[in-house]
Amino acid sequence: MAAKKIKLSELGEMFKGLDVEALEGVKIEGDIEIDLGGAGLSPQVAQALGHETTQIAAHLINIARILGYPADKVLGIGGAPGIPAQAGRPVLRELIPAKFQANRFEDWKSQIQEVTIGATSADGGTRKSTVTLGGERALPFYPDAPMPHRPHITMDVFDMPIGMAKAVKSHYEDIINSPAEWAKKVVRDFGADMVTIHLISTDPNIKNTSARDAAKTVEDVLQAVDVPIVIGGSGNPEKDPEVLEAAAKAAAGERCLLASASLNLDYARIAKAANEFNHVVLSWTQLEINAQKELNRKLMKQCNVKRENIVMDPTTAALGYGLDYAYTNMERIRLAGLTGDQELSFPMSSGTTNAWGAREAWMTSSPIKEDSDWGAREYRGPIWEIVTGLTLALAGNDLFMMMHPGAVAVLREITQTLFGSIESEAIDISGWTARGIKP
Amino acid sequence: MRVKSPLEVYRFLPQINCAECGETTCMAFAARLIDRSKKLEDCPPLLKDEFKSKYLELARLLAPEIREIVIGTGEHAKKVGGDDVLYRHQLTFFNPPLLAYDVEDTLDDKALVERVKKIHDFKKFYVGRFLKLNGVAVRAISGDRTKFAAAVKKVAETTPLPIILCSLDPAILRAGVEAVKDRKPLIYAANETNWKEVAALALEFNLPVVLFSENLDTLKSLAVSFAEMGIKEIVLDPGTYPAGKKLRESFQRFLNLRRAGIKEGQKDVALPLMAVPMTAWFVENDPVNASYWETVLASVFIVRYADIMILHSLEPYALLPELHLRDTIYTDPRTPVKVNPGVFEVGAPTKDSPVIVTTNFALTYYTVESDLSSNKVNCYLAAVDTDGIGVEAAVAGGQLTAAKIKDTFSKAGFDFKEKTSHSTLIIPGLAARLQGDAEDATGLKVKVGPPDSGRIPGWLEKNWPPK
C-alpha cells in the first residue's frame, strides 16, 4: 500500500476547524509521510513547525475521539482527572490558536469640516484662546483615524434671571443678575471652554429689551472673559434676526457662534451679519436630516456662508423625551458627512441643557404611583444632563451647551477619556468577581 | 442575515398564499421575515416534514449576524445578541441588553433577599409600560463553594430573573451551577487559565458561558476552541476598564469585535458581548461618584454594543438613566412610538377645566402632558390616534382631522355636557386650520391654542375661562 504524501500545510488546512466532513473521500491509511520540504531547519523554524505539528496532532486526536476511537488510551494520555466531559463531547487538550483582526472602514472617505470659533489678536479679535471643532475622519473615538479635536463645552449664561431647576440654581444665585459675572464664574470656577450668552430678555413676550441692550450685554461678556463665545437669541423668530445682527456688529471680528439661523426665520439676515462681521453661523433644524441639508445648502449657496463658518444644531431632545430621534438623527448626519455628503459634513452642537426639561431631572418624586421611588432629585438632574450629552457625543456631537457644573465635569472626564488624553491608574479588572464593595 | 431581498426568501416558502401567518401572500410574509417582524415559526405549512430542508435552509439564511442566546428560563428568560446592523437606523437593534445587578455571596440572608427583591421590583413607567432590570449576578467573594452555592440558591428562591454565576474558580462555579442547574444560569467566566474545567462544566450542564480576555487573540482562541467543543451559547467579555486610556482601549475592543462580527462576517466572534461597568467601583471611593461613573460606563456600552452588563449601584439616579438609555437605543426606529388614544386626566380636572387636544405620538403626548402637569394645569388631555405622527405632519398628512377628534371623545365615552360646564375644545396651534371643521363636526366651541405646548399655561391665563 503506497503511502500518501501530505504536506504539512495541507494537513493544517484540512483539519482547520475540525470539520469532520472534510474527511470524506480522504483515506488515511498506513503511514502518513510528512514532507517537511527540505533539510536544514533553523531552531526558530523547527520551533514553529513543532508547534504546528503539535496542534495538528491535537486535531487528529480529537477526530479520533469523535469517531469513537480510544485514542487517549492508545497514546497513554488519558483525560485529566477532575475534568469530566459530556459523553461524546471532549474537552480540548490545548486552546486552538487564533489571531483577531478587525479591518478599518474603507467607506469613510471624507473629512468633517474644521471650524474655529473665537479670534485672537493675530486674527483681528481679542480672545486669548480659540476652539476648533470638527476635522473627524471617523465616528468619534473610533480607532480608524485620529480625532483631531476633543469635544468642547460651552456653558449657558442668561441676560436675566430665569427659572431653573433647584440643583442648577444653587450654583448661580450669587451672580444671576450679572451676565458678565456669570460668564466669569463659569470659566473661572467650572472650566468652561466657551460661554453662551442667551439674550432671552429680548423676546417680546418676556421683557422685549432692545437689540441695542442686547449688544451691550454681549460687549460686557466679551470684556469679562477671554474665551470664545456663543451669542444666542431668545428663540423668537421675528425678533432674533435684528438682535443677532446688532450683537454680531458689537462683537465684530471675534468669530462668535451666532445661534441660530433656522428655516422659520430670516436666516439670510443672520448669515449676512456673520459674513460681514466675521462670525460663525449655527444652522439649527428640528430633528430632520433633510431640513438640515436644505438649510446648510441655502446658507452656502444663497447666503455665501463659507464652509468653515458653519456649525449645525440638529436639535437635542432629552433622555426619555425623544433622545432616540436626536441620537439617530445626529448619527445619520455624521455618517453621511463621513461618507461624502458635503452638505452635512459640519461639526455639530447640542443644547444639552434641554435635559433639564425631563421631569426625571427636576421633579421631587414620580407623579406615577406605581413607580419605584425616584430617590433624591439633586442627583437625578446632573446625570440626566450627562447621559443626554454623552449619548450624543458618541453619535458625533462636537460642542455641548451645558448648565450644571457637576455634569460639565463628568462629561468632560468621559469624553476626554475616550478621546485618549487621560492616563489610567493600574488596576486588575480580572478580579472583579471576587472583590467586595463596601456597602 | 445572509439574504437581503424578499425574493430570495420567497423561493423557500410554500408559495400557497394560505394566509395562516396573518399576511395575505407568501411574498408579504417573506418581506416580514427580512425586516424580522415575523418568524419562520409563524408559517405552519413550513413546519411540516415535507418542507423540513427548506425550513432549515431558511433558518440558516435568516439567522442574525450576531448569535442569539438565551439565559434563564420561563417568562423571565432573556434573549441576548441577535443584532444584524451596526447602527439602529439601518434596521433596529434587537434584544435590549440584559442589565444584571450584583449580589455578593457574603451577604447575610436578610440583606441578600432585600437586595434581590430591590433588583426584581424596581420599575419605571414609560410610554405605556414599565422599564425593568432583568438579572442578578452572584459574585463569589467568600471563596467558599458551600457559601456560594447557598447564596445562589437563595437568590433563585427569591427571584425568577436570570442568574449569572461569577467566579473564576471552577470548583466554586460548579457548586453554583449545581444549585441552580435547572434555571439555565450564565457561567462567568472561562479564561486562559481555567477554560478546560469551565468548558467541561458548560458541556456537562449544557449552559451558556462567558469567555474573558482583554487580549482579542486569546479571546478569539477561546471562542474558536469552545465552538470546536460543541459549545454554542457563548458570550465574549473583552474587559471593561473603568478609566483612562485603558477604558478607551476597552471601548475600541467592543467596536472592533462588533464590526468584525457584523460588517466582516467573522463568525468566530459574532457573539453577544458583555461589559462590566461595575469596575467603576474599584476606582471611585465615594458612592455617589462611583454610581455616577458606573452609569457613565453603562451609557457608553449601551450605545456601543454590549448585550449584557453587570452593574452594582441600585440608586434610582443610576437606574433611571440606565433604563431610559437602553430603551432609547433599542426602540424600533421604524415605528413611531405611540400612546394609546383616549382622553386622560392631568391633575384633578373639574367641570371648569379646559379640554386640550394633541396626537398620540408618544413624544408629543408626553411633552404636552409634562408641560401641563409641571405647571399644575388641571385639565383633560385627548390623544387622537394619528398613527403616532406629530401634530404638524398629521394635519398635513390627514391623520389629524375633525372627524378623528370627534371620534376620540366618543370612543372614550367623554360627554362634554356631563363633564364640562363650557363645551369648549382647545386644539393645537399647529392644527389651526381644523378649527372650522372641528366646530362643525363636534358642535362644540373650538379655540386654537399656542403652537408650542410650553406656552399653554400662559395662553390659558389670557384665554381661560372662555368668554
PDB file of N, CA and C in Angstrom, chain A residues 149-209:
ATOM      1  N   HIS A 149      -9.743  66.952  17.234  1.00  0.00           N
ATOM      2  CA  HIS A 149     -10.107  67.886  18.309  1.00  0.00           C
ATOM      3  C   HIS A 149     -11.051  67.207  19.276  1.00  0.00           C
ATOM      4  N   ARG A 150     -10.828  67.429  20.561  1.00  0.00           N
ATOM      5  CA  ARG A 150     -11.711  66.848  21.569  1.00  0.00           C
ATOM      6  C   ARG A 150     -13.058  67.568  21.560  1.00  0.00           C
ATOM      7  N   PRO A 151     -14.086  66.944  22.105  1.00  0.00           N
ATOM      8  CA  PRO A 151     -15.357  67.649  22.277  1.00  0.00           C
ATOM      9  C   PRO A 151     -15.157  68.831  23.247  1.00  0.00           C
ATOM     10  N   HIS A 152     -15.907  69.909  23.028  1.00  0.00           N
ATOM     11  CA  HIS A 152     -15.792  71.096  23.874  1.00  0.00           C
ATOM     12  C   HIS A 152     -17.118  71.419  24.547  1.00  0.00           C
ATOM     13  N   ILE A 153     -17.010  72.183  25.625  1.00  0.00           N
ATOM     14  CA  ILE A 153     -18.213  72.534  26.377  1.00  0.00           C
ATOM     15  C   ILE A 153     -18.340  74.043  26.493  1.00  0.00           C
ATOM     16  N   THR A 154     -19.521  74.546  26.150  1.00  0.00           N
ATOM     17  CA  THR A 154     -19.824  75.963  26.357  1.00  0.00           C
ATOM     18  C   THR A 154     -20.946  76.035  27.385  1.00  0.00           C
ATOM     19  N   MET A 155     -20.755  76.903  28.389  1.00  0.00           N
ATOM     20  CA  MET A 155     -21.756  76.946  29.458  1.00  0.00           C
ATOM     21  C   MET A 155     -22.704  78.127  29.305  1.00  0.00           C
ATOM     22  N   ASP A 156     -23.959  77.867  29.691  1.00  0.00           N
ATOM     23  CA  ASP A 156     -25.032  78.845  29.495  1.00  0.00           C
ATOM     24  C   ASP A 156     -24.944  80.020  30.473  1.00  0.00           C
ATOM     25  N   VAL A 157     -25.156  81.212  29.932  1.00  0.00           N
ATOM     26  CA  VAL A 157     -25.309  82.422  30.750  1.00  0.00           C
ATOM     27  C   VAL A 157     -26.547  83.127  30.203  1.00  0.00           C
ATOM     28  N   PHE A 158     -27.404  83.631  31.079  1.00  0.00           N
ATOM     29  CA  PHE A 158     -28.623  84.304  30.619  1.00  0.00           C
ATOM     30  C   PHE A 158     -28.560  85.791  30.960  1.00  0.00           C
ATOM     31  N   ASP A 159     -29.236  86.575  30.143  1.00  0.00           N
ATOM     32  CA  ASP A 159     -29.148  88.024  30.352  1.00  0.00           C
ATOM     33  C   ASP A 159     -30.180  88.532  31.354  1.00  0.00           C
ATOM     34  N   MET A 160     -30.861  87.593  32.007  1.00  0.00           N
ATOM     35  CA  MET A 160     -31.805  87.967  33.070  1.00  0.00           C
ATOM     36  C   MET A 160     -32.033  86.717  33.922  1.00  0.00           C
ATOM     37  N   PRO A 161     -32.497  86.881  35.150  1.00  0.00           N
ATOM     38  CA  PRO A 161     -32.774  85.695  35.967  1.00  0.00           C
ATOM     39  C   PRO A 161     -33.861  84.850  35.308  1.00  0.00           C
ATOM     40  N   ILE A 162     -33.658  83.550  35.286  1.00  0.00           N
ATOM     41  CA  ILE A 162     -34.668  82.669  34.689  1.00  0.00           C
ATOM     42  C   ILE A 162     -34.999  81.545  35.663  1.00  0.00           C
ATOM     43  N   GLY A 163     -36.087  80.855  35.374  1.00  0.00           N
ATOM     44  CA  GLY A 163     -36.453  79.701  36.186  1.00  0.00           C
ATOM     45  C   GLY A 163     -35.479  78.565  35.917  1.00  0.00           C
ATOM     46  N   MET A 164     -34.954  77.979  36.965  1.00  0.00           N
ATOM     47  CA  MET A 164     -34.016  76.858  36.797  1.00  0.00           C
ATOM     48  C   MET A 164     -34.351  75.797  37.810  1.00  0.00           C
ATOM     49  N   ALA A 165     -33.958  74.575  37.504  1.00  0.00           N
ATOM     50  CA  ALA A 165     -34.090  73.509  38.496  1.00  0.00           C
ATOM     51  C   ALA A 165     -33.249  73.898  39.703  1.00  0.00           C
ATOM     52  N   LYS A 166     -33.713  73.473  40.858  1.00  0.00           N
ATOM     53  CA  LYS A 166     -33.060  73.851  42.106  1.00  0.00           C
ATOM     54  C   LYS A 166     -31.581  73.456  42.115  1.00  0.00           C
ATOM     55  N   ALA A 167     -31.300  72.256  41.614  1.00  0.00           N
ATOM     56  CA  ALA A 167     -29.922  71.750  41.632  1.00  0.00           C
ATOM     57  C   ALA A 167     -28.992  72.634  40.793  1.00  0.00           C
ATOM     58  N   VAL A 168     -29.550  73.301  39.785  1.00  0.00           N
ATOM     59  CA  VAL A 168     -28.743  74.172  38.940  1.00  0.00           C
ATOM     60  C   VAL A 168     -28.635  75.548  39.585  1.00  0.00           C
ATOM     61  N   LYS A 169     -29.770  76.038  40.040  1.00  0.00           N
ATOM     62  CA  LYS A 169     -29.864  77.405  40.540  1.00  0.00           C
ATOM     63  C   LYS A 169     -28.886  77.683  41.672  1.00  0.00           C
ATOM     64  N   SER A 170     -28.684  76.693  42.529  1.00  0.00           N
ATOM     65  CA  SER A 170     -27.831  76.902  43.698  1.00  0.00           C
ATOM     66  C   SER A 170     -26.417  77.337  43.298  1.00  0.00           C
ATOM     67  N   HIS A 171     -26.005  77.004  42.073  1.00  0.00           N
ATOM     68  CA  HIS A 171     -24.654  77.372  41.642  1.00  0.00           C
ATOM     69  C   HIS A 171     -24.581  78.795  41.091  1.00  0.00           C
ATOM     70  N   TYR A 172     -25.731  79.379  40.815  1.00  0.00           N
ATOM     71  CA  TYR A 172     -25.706  80.666  40.101  1.00  0.00           C
ATOM     72  C   TYR A 172     -26.394  81.798  40.845  1.00  0.00           C
ATOM     73  N   GLU A 173     -26.930  81.523  42.032  1.00  0.00           N
ATOM     74  CA  GLU A 173     -27.716  82.549  42.717  1.00  0.00           C
ATOM     75  C   GLU A 173     -26.946  83.854  42.946  1.00  0.00           C
ATOM     76  N   ASP A 174     -25.638  83.715  43.222  1.00  0.00           N
ATOM     77  CA  ASP A 174     -24.864  84.908  43.558  1.00  0.00           C
ATOM     78  C   ASP A 174     -24.640  85.850  42.372  1.00  0.00           C
ATOM     79  N   ILE A 175     -24.707  85.336  41.147  1.00  0.00           N
ATOM     80  CA  ILE A 175     -24.346  86.191  40.002  1.00  0.00           C
ATOM     81  C   ILE A 175     -25.488  86.284  38.982  1.00  0.00           C
ATOM     82  N   ILE A 176     -26.686  85.871  39.425  1.00  0.00           N
ATOM     83  CA  ILE A 176     -27.785  85.697  38.473  1.00  0.00           C
ATOM     84  C   ILE A 176     -28.210  87.015  37.820  1.00  0.00           C
ATOM     85  N   ASN A 177     -27.867  88.148  38.422  1.00  0.00           N
ATOM     86  CA  ASN A 177     -28.263  89.432  37.846  1.00  0.00           C
ATOM     87  C   ASN A 177     -27.191  90.075  36.975  1.00  0.00           C
ATOM     88  N   SER A 178     -26.038  89.413  36.859  1.00  0.00           N
ATOM     89  CA  SER A 178     -24.961  89.993  36.065  1.00  0.00           C
ATOM     90  C   SER A 178     -24.389  88.989  35.068  1.00  0.00           C
ATOM     91  N   PRO A 179     -24.759  89.142  33.790  1.00  0.00           N
ATOM     92  CA  PRO A 179     -24.230  88.212  32.778  1.00  0.00           C
ATOM     93  C   PRO A 179     -22.706  88.190  32.760  1.00  0.00           C
ATOM     94  N   ALA A 180     -22.062  89.333  32.998  1.00  0.00           N
ATOM     95  CA  ALA A 180     -20.602  89.390  32.948  1.00  0.00           C
ATOM     96  C   ALA A 180     -19.999  88.556  34.084  1.00  0.00           C
ATOM     97  N   GLU A 181     -20.537  88.732  35.289  1.00  0.00           N
ATOM     98  CA  GLU A 181     -20.028  87.965  36.432  1.00  0.00           C
ATOM     99  C   GLU A 181     -20.327  86.477  36.260  1.00  0.00           C
ATOM    100  N   TRP A 182     -21.502  86.212  35.721  1.00  0.00           N
ATOM    101  CA  TRP A 182     -21.933  84.831  35.473  1.00  0.00           C
ATOM    102  C   TRP A 182     -20.931  84.168  34.508  1.00  0.00           C
ATOM    103  N   ALA A 183     -20.594  84.902  33.451  1.00  0.00           N
ATOM    104  CA  ALA A 183     -19.649  84.377  32.466  1.00  0.00           C
ATOM    105  C   ALA A 183     -18.291  84.109  33.102  1.00  0.00           C
ATOM    106  N   LYS A 184     -17.850  85.046  33.926  1.00  0.00           N
ATOM    107  CA  LYS A 184     -16.564  84.864  34.603  1.00  0.00           C
ATOM    108  C   LYS A 184     -16.583  83.606  35.448  1.00  0.00           C
ATOM    109  N   LYS A 185     -17.696  83.422  36.157  1.00  0.00           N
ATOM    110  CA  LYS A 185     -17.779  82.284  37.068  1.00  0.00           C
ATOM    111  C   LYS A 185     -17.680  80.950  36.333  1.00  0.00           C
ATOM    112  N   VAL A 186     -18.372  80.816  35.222  1.00  0.00           N
ATOM    113  CA  VAL A 186     -18.359  79.507  34.555  1.00  0.00           C
ATOM    114  C   VAL A 186     -16.978  79.185  33.970  1.00  0.00           C
ATOM    115  N   VAL A 187     -16.250  80.241  33.569  1.00  0.00           N
ATOM    116  CA  VAL A 187     -14.907  79.998  33.037  1.00  0.00           C
ATOM    117  C   VAL A 187     -13.933  79.720  34.180  1.00  0.00           C
ATOM    118  N   ARG A 188     -13.967  80.587  35.177  1.00  0.00           N
ATOM    119  CA  ARG A 188     -13.008  80.514  36.282  1.00  0.00           C
ATOM    120  C   ARG A 188     -13.252  79.290  37.165  1.00  0.00           C
ATOM    121  N   ASP A 189     -14.510  79.071  37.584  1.00  0.00           N
ATOM    122  CA  ASP A 189     -14.785  78.028  38.577  1.00  0.00           C
ATOM    123  C   ASP A 189     -15.147  76.683  37.955  1.00  0.00           C
ATOM    124  N   PHE A 190     -15.760  76.706  36.782  1.00  0.00           N
ATOM    125  CA  PHE A 190     -16.271  75.441  36.237  1.00  0.00           C
ATOM    126  C   PHE A 190     -15.521  74.981  34.992  1.00  0.00           C
ATOM    127  N   GLY A 191     -14.519  75.746  34.574  1.00  0.00           N
ATOM    128  CA  GLY A 191     -13.665  75.313  33.476  1.00  0.00           C
ATOM    129  C   GLY A 191     -14.336  75.265  32.113  1.00  0.00           C
ATOM    130  N   ALA A 192     -15.330  76.137  31.900  1.00  0.00           N
ATOM    131  CA  ALA A 192     -15.994  76.155  30.591  1.00  0.00           C
ATOM    132  C   ALA A 192     -14.997  76.528  29.487  1.00  0.00           C
ATOM    133  N   ASP A 193     -15.049  75.798  28.363  1.00  0.00           N
ATOM    134  CA  ASP A 193     -14.200  76.138  27.218  1.00  0.00           C
ATOM    135  C   ASP A 193     -14.688  77.417  26.552  1.00  0.00           C
ATOM    136  N   MET A 194     -15.998  77.619  26.627  1.00  0.00           N
ATOM    137  CA  MET A 194     -16.640  78.753  25.973  1.00  0.00           C
ATOM    138  C   MET A 194     -17.836  79.179  26.824  1.00  0.00           C
ATOM    139  N   VAL A 195     -18.408  80.325  26.463  1.00  0.00           N
ATOM    140  CA  VAL A 195     -19.585  80.824  27.170  1.00  0.00           C
ATOM    141  C   VAL A 195     -20.684  81.098  26.144  1.00  0.00           C
ATOM    142  N   THR A 196     -21.908  80.719  26.477  1.00  0.00           N
ATOM    143  CA  THR A 196     -23.042  81.077  25.620  1.00  0.00           C
ATOM    144  C   THR A 196     -23.865  82.143  26.321  1.00  0.00           C
ATOM    145  N   ILE A 197     -23.992  83.305  25.698  1.00  0.00           N
ATOM    146  CA  ILE A 197     -24.860  84.326  26.281  1.00  0.00           C
ATOM    147  C   ILE A 197     -26.214  84.272  25.574  1.00  0.00           C
ATOM    148  N   HIS A 198     -27.226  83.914  26.342  1.00  0.00           N
ATOM    149  CA  HIS A 198     -28.591  83.814  25.801  1.00  0.00           C
ATOM    150  C   HIS A 198     -29.316  85.129  26.022  1.00  0.00           C
ATOM    151  N   LEU A 199     -29.687  85.782  24.939  1.00  0.00           N
ATOM    152  CA  LEU A 199     -30.322  87.097  25.053  1.00  0.00           C
ATOM    153  C   LEU A 199     -31.835  86.954  25.124  1.00  0.00           C
ATOM    154  N   ILE A 200     -32.285  86.223  26.150  1.00  0.00           N
ATOM    155  CA  ILE A 200     -33.715  85.893  26.187  1.00  0.00           C
ATOM    156  C   ILE A 200     -34.607  87.077  26.549  1.00  0.00           C
ATOM    157  N   SER A 201     -34.040  88.082  27.207  1.00  0.00           N
ATOM    158  CA  SER A 201     -34.891  89.219  27.618  1.00  0.00           C
ATOM    159  C   SER A 201     -35.400  90.005  26.410  1.00  0.00           C
ATOM    160  N   THR A 202     -34.800  89.731  25.221  1.00  0.00           N
ATOM    161  CA  THR A 202     -35.240  90.473  24.033  1.00  0.00           C
ATOM    162  C   THR A 202     -36.585  89.982  23.494  1.00  0.00           C
ATOM    163  N   ASP A 203     -37.023  88.818  23.958  1.00  0.00           N
ATOM    164  CA  ASP A 203     -38.289  88.258  23.468  1.00  0.00           C
ATOM    165  C   ASP A 203     -39.435  89.221  23.787  1.00  0.00           C
ATOM    166  N   PRO A 204     -40.213  89.584  22.772  1.00  0.00           N
ATOM    167  CA  PRO A 204     -41.341  90.499  23.014  1.00  0.00           C
ATOM    168  C   PRO A 204     -42.308  89.946  24.066  1.00  0.00           C
ATOM    169  N   ASN A 205     -42.349  88.629  24.215  1.00  0.00           N
ATOM    170  CA  ASN A 205     -43.244  88.040  25.216  1.00  0.00           C
ATOM    171  C   ASN A 205     -42.600  87.978  26.601  1.00  0.00           C
ATOM    172  N   ILE A 206     -41.317  88.337  26.694  1.00  0.00           N
ATOM    173  CA  ILE A 206     -40.663  88.306  28.006  1.00  0.00           C
ATOM    174  C   ILE A 206     -40.429  89.749  28.474  1.00  0.00           C
ATOM    175  N   LYS A 207     -39.329  90.371  28.067  1.00  0.00           N
ATOM    176  CA  LYS A 207     -39.100  91.760  28.507  1.00  0.00           C
ATOM    177  C   LYS A 207     -39.058  92.734  27.337  1.00  0.00           C
ATOM    178  N   ASN A 208     -38.916  92.148  26.154  1.00  0.00           N
ATOM    179  CA  ASN A 208     -38.826  92.967  24.941  1.00  0.00           C
ATOM    180  C   ASN A 208     -37.726  94.020  25.030  1.00  0.00           C
ATOM    181  N   THR A 209     -36.587  93.656  25.609  1.00  0.00           N
ATOM    182  CA  THR A 209     -35.466  94.594  25.646  1.00  0.00           C
ATOM    183  C   THR A 209     -34.969  94.786  24.211  1.00  0.00           C
TER     184      THR A 209
END
